[in-house]
C-alpha angles and dihedrals in degrees: 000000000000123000114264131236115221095221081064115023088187103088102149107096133178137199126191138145130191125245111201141145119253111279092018093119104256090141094049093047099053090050085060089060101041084065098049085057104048084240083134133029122222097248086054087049123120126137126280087009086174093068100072095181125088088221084055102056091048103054090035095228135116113239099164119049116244132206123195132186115220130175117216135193126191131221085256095063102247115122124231131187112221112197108196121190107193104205131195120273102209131100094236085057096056089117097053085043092054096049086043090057093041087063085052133082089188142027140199111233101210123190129171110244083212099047110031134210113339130207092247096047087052087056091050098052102048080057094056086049102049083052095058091251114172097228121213101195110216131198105207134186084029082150090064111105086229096052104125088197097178094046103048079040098061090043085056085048093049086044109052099013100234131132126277086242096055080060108098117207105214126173099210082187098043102027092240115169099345084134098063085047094055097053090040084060090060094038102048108029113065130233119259125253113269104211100166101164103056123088115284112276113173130170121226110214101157143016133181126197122242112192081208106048100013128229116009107208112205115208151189113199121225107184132346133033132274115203120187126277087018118145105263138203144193120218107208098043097034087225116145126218129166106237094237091178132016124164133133149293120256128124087301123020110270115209118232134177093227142010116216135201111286093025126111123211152126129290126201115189102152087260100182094197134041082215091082094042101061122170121258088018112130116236118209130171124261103231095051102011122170125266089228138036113234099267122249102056110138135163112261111258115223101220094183134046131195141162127247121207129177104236077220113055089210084059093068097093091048085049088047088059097032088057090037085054090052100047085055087071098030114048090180095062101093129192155181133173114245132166133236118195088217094050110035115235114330135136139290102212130181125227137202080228148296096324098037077059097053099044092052092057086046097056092037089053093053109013081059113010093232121157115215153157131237125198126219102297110238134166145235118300116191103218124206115202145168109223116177091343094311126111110232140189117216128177116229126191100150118065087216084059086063114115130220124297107228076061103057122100104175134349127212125209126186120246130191129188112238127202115206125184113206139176103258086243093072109039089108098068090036087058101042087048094057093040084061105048088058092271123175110212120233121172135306133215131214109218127191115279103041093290126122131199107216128195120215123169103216133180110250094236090057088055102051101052109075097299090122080059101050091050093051096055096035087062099033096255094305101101119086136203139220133158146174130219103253118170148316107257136190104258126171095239133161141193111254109210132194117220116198105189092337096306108108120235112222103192087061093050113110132178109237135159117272097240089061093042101091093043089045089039105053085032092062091035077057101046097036084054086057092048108039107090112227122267133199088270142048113272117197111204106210141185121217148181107190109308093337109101107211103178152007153172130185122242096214119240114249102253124217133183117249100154085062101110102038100095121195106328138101125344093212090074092045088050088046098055085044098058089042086057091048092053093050083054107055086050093054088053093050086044100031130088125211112244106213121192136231096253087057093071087036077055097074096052093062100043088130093059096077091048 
């Protein structure tokens, strides 16, 4: 017990988060909780109240981080606030996750009796547990006729080492034995330090973006005290705000006249840009500020990069706002405007990773009803070159960025190391898949159950392409993924480009190794012939490195008939009109353009299918 101050008699806190793999029921489960509080009255109550986003509920997975306020109080009569910061299951979100746990003392380790234990829960965790988090396993969906509660128990056991009896067996859908959860909370994680006196130090480990009062900073505090209307800064970007309202976070903001250590809550300071309120930043106050940030903060990293075109060219300044709204809720979502000569002007944008990608074209596609194109997603080579007899580094993200071949030294290429659980059956296609996409075996671990956990290190490129897919559909939807960003490392990689009638199409160009060229190459000449509707003239669809044309395949000319009315008579006036066609014709292809078609560049993306 801590000693309690009279202003708040409520001086027992606790802050916990839940760990859990997409579709494991953390939402469901916190919803759960949100009732036995009182957090949330019947007539508020919807499921997964905690995924405020349309995109969120469907898919059934947490993209944003929430927080929520409840008040608890126990069968004893003493009164407990619980703070729960729900945080995002997925591998692209692993930042956002990190900043979430360092705000908790504690975490709920839940795992799907169905299901068992999952690649990315497994990440998570060793996370929680680097941090010093006090960690509650929970068995979850024990209701369901498929739940194999003894086997999923005694993973948890070989993975984190605990008694069958710390296990608690909870029902998020029933209700089932939520009560016992929430008194083992206020049993097992510890309450924060509450020291009140030293100068302010607060973690920011979410902010959302108001178009009213500008960016809402969403903090844990870690000591001293922040009362309202009080000078701000923050510590990674130096900008200085007064915190005009501060309060905390329950189903509504709830306004407050101060925050102290070991609380969690909501700052408003007018801050015009999401730029200066950046997660896991620590925020002080200017008149008695602290000597040292909270350790940990770091810049997002965009993994994947894609370009964003609008399928109408007039749509490009709707797409410049629609992108400059998102990024007002997502910091992590980077851009640039580039231009294709394919595609007309358009966007270069950076991702977290596959799904962040995908999520972005979604929202951009209803939050906005903006039609667009997206080219192959690729990521970040480091180039070495010689340029006037000096040895350069140059960033590429683009394949059409790529210089010239005859002027690369060395080319760099990320790697990361992925970890992927699997059922034993299915070891052999997992393998075979890695070994494909370039993979360099590491190791591989039985667990309990017939599952394995196997190490691959894997060229990012090879990755972000549609390897999750692949995997998915190689082990029947029971493998998972998880990986880790590892180094950059020397690969022999080209630039793959498209010719259309010898003009080269840079949004088709990709950078590939050289060993994969040829097959890509002839693979895409084959699927672009079928595609490409026929024109007046003869186009010939071409692969090329550099100057050296690897492949190729003819989209026939569209024939007419133009002997058709000469009945019987002399060949000399059929071969004449036919020249004369053929003529026409050579001057359409120096004149005429090729009209390719959407599909074509959608092309690309599903090269695998046709294998």
């Amino acid at each position: 017990m801590h000693a309690g101050n009279p202003a708040n008699p409520m001086t027992e806190i606790r802050n916990f988060c839940i760990i859990a793999h997409i579709d494991h029921g953390k939402s469901t489960l916190a919803d759960r909780l949100l009732e036995r509080t009182g957090a949330i009255t019947e007539r508020d109550m919807q499921a997964q109240i905690l995924d405020d986003m349309d995109l969120e509920r469907e898919r059934g997975i947490t993209i944003k981080s929430h927080a929520i306020k409840m008040d608890y109080e126990r069968p004893s009569g003493e009164k407990v606030i619980f703070n729960l910061i729900d945080t995002p299951g997925h591998v692209d979100f692993a930042y956002e996750v990190s900043r979430a746990l360092k705000a908790c003392e504690g975490a709920l380790l839940v795992v799907d009796a169905a299901q068992g234990v999952e690649a990315q829960t497994i990440s998570t965790l060793y996370q929680a547990i680097d941090q010093d988090l006090e960690i509650v396993p929970v068995l979850n969906k024990i209701d369901l006729p498929g739940a194999d509660v003894e086997g999923v128990g005694q993973q948890i056991v070989d993975l984190i080492g605990c008694d069958h009896e710390d296990i608690l067996h909870v029902s998020g859908k029933t209700g089932e034995g939520v009560d016992e959860l929430l008194e083992a909370v206020v049993k097992r994680i510890p309450a924060p330090g509450r020291e009140n006196d030293k100068p302010l130090r607060a973690l920011i480990f979410d902010s959302i973006f108001n178009t009213y009062r500008g960016s809402i900073v969403y903090v844990r505090v870690m000591q001293g005290t922040l009362h309202k209307g009080e000078g701000i800064r923050f510590m990674a970007t130096n900008k200085e705000y007064d915190a005009e309202e501060i309060g905390y976070l329950k189903l509504k903001q709830e306004k407050t006249d101060k925050l102290e250590a070991g609380e969690v809550g909501y700052v408003i300071g007018s801050v015009k840009s999401l730029e200066d309120a950046r997660v896991g930043d620590t925020l002080t106050t200017i008149k008695n500020a602290a000597q040292e940030p909270i350790p940990g903060y770091k810049e997002p990293q965009p993994m994947v990069f894609s370009g964003i075109y609008p399928t109408q060219s007039d749509d490009f300044e709707n797409l410049r706002s629609a992108l400059e709204k998102l990024q007002l809720n997502d910091a992590s979502l980077t851009y640039q405007p580039e231009t294709s000569k394919a595609l007309g002007f358009g966007f270069r944008a950076g991702f977290l990773g596959l799904l962040h990608m995908e999520i972005v074209q979604e929202r951009l596609d209803r939050e906005f009803d903006i039609d667009i194109i997206t080219t192959v997603p690729n990521v970040e080579y480091e180039v070495h070159k010689t340029e006037r007899g000096e040895q350069k580094k140059v960033i590429v993200d683009n394949p059409s960025a790529m210089p010239d071949p005859s002027k690369v030294d060395a080319v760099y290429e990320p790697y990361i190391k992925a970890s992927i659980i699997t059922p034993s059956d299915y070891i052999g296609p997992v393998m075979k898949l890695c070994q494909e996409r370039r993979g360099i075996y590491v190791n591989q671990l039985h667990m309990q159950s017939q599952r394995v956990e196997i190490t691959y290190e894997l060229p990012m490129a090879e990755v972000v392409f549609d390897f999750y897919d692949r995997l998915k559909s190689g082990t029947r939807g029971y493998a998972s993924l998880d990986y880790e960003f590892l180094e950059y490392r020397k690969g022999d990689l080209v630039r793959l480009d498209i010719l259309l009638n010898g003009e080269p199409v840079d949004a088709l160009s990709s950078i590939v190794h050289r060993d994969n060229a040829y097959e890509l190459g002839r693979k895409l000449c084959k699927k672009l012939k079928e595609l490409i509707p026929q024109h007046q003239f003869q186009i010939p669809v071409q692969a090329s490195i550099g100057s050296n044309v690897i492949a190729r395949e003819t989209v026939r000319a569209l024939r007419k008939d133009v002997t058709a009315k000469c009945y019987g008579g002399d060949i000399s006036r059929k071969r004449k009109l036919l020249e004369k066609q053929k003529e026409g014709k050579k001057r359409m292809k120096q004149v005429g353009t090729v009209e390719v078609p959407q599909e074509a560049f959608l092309a690309v993306l599903s090269m695998d299918d046709d294998q």
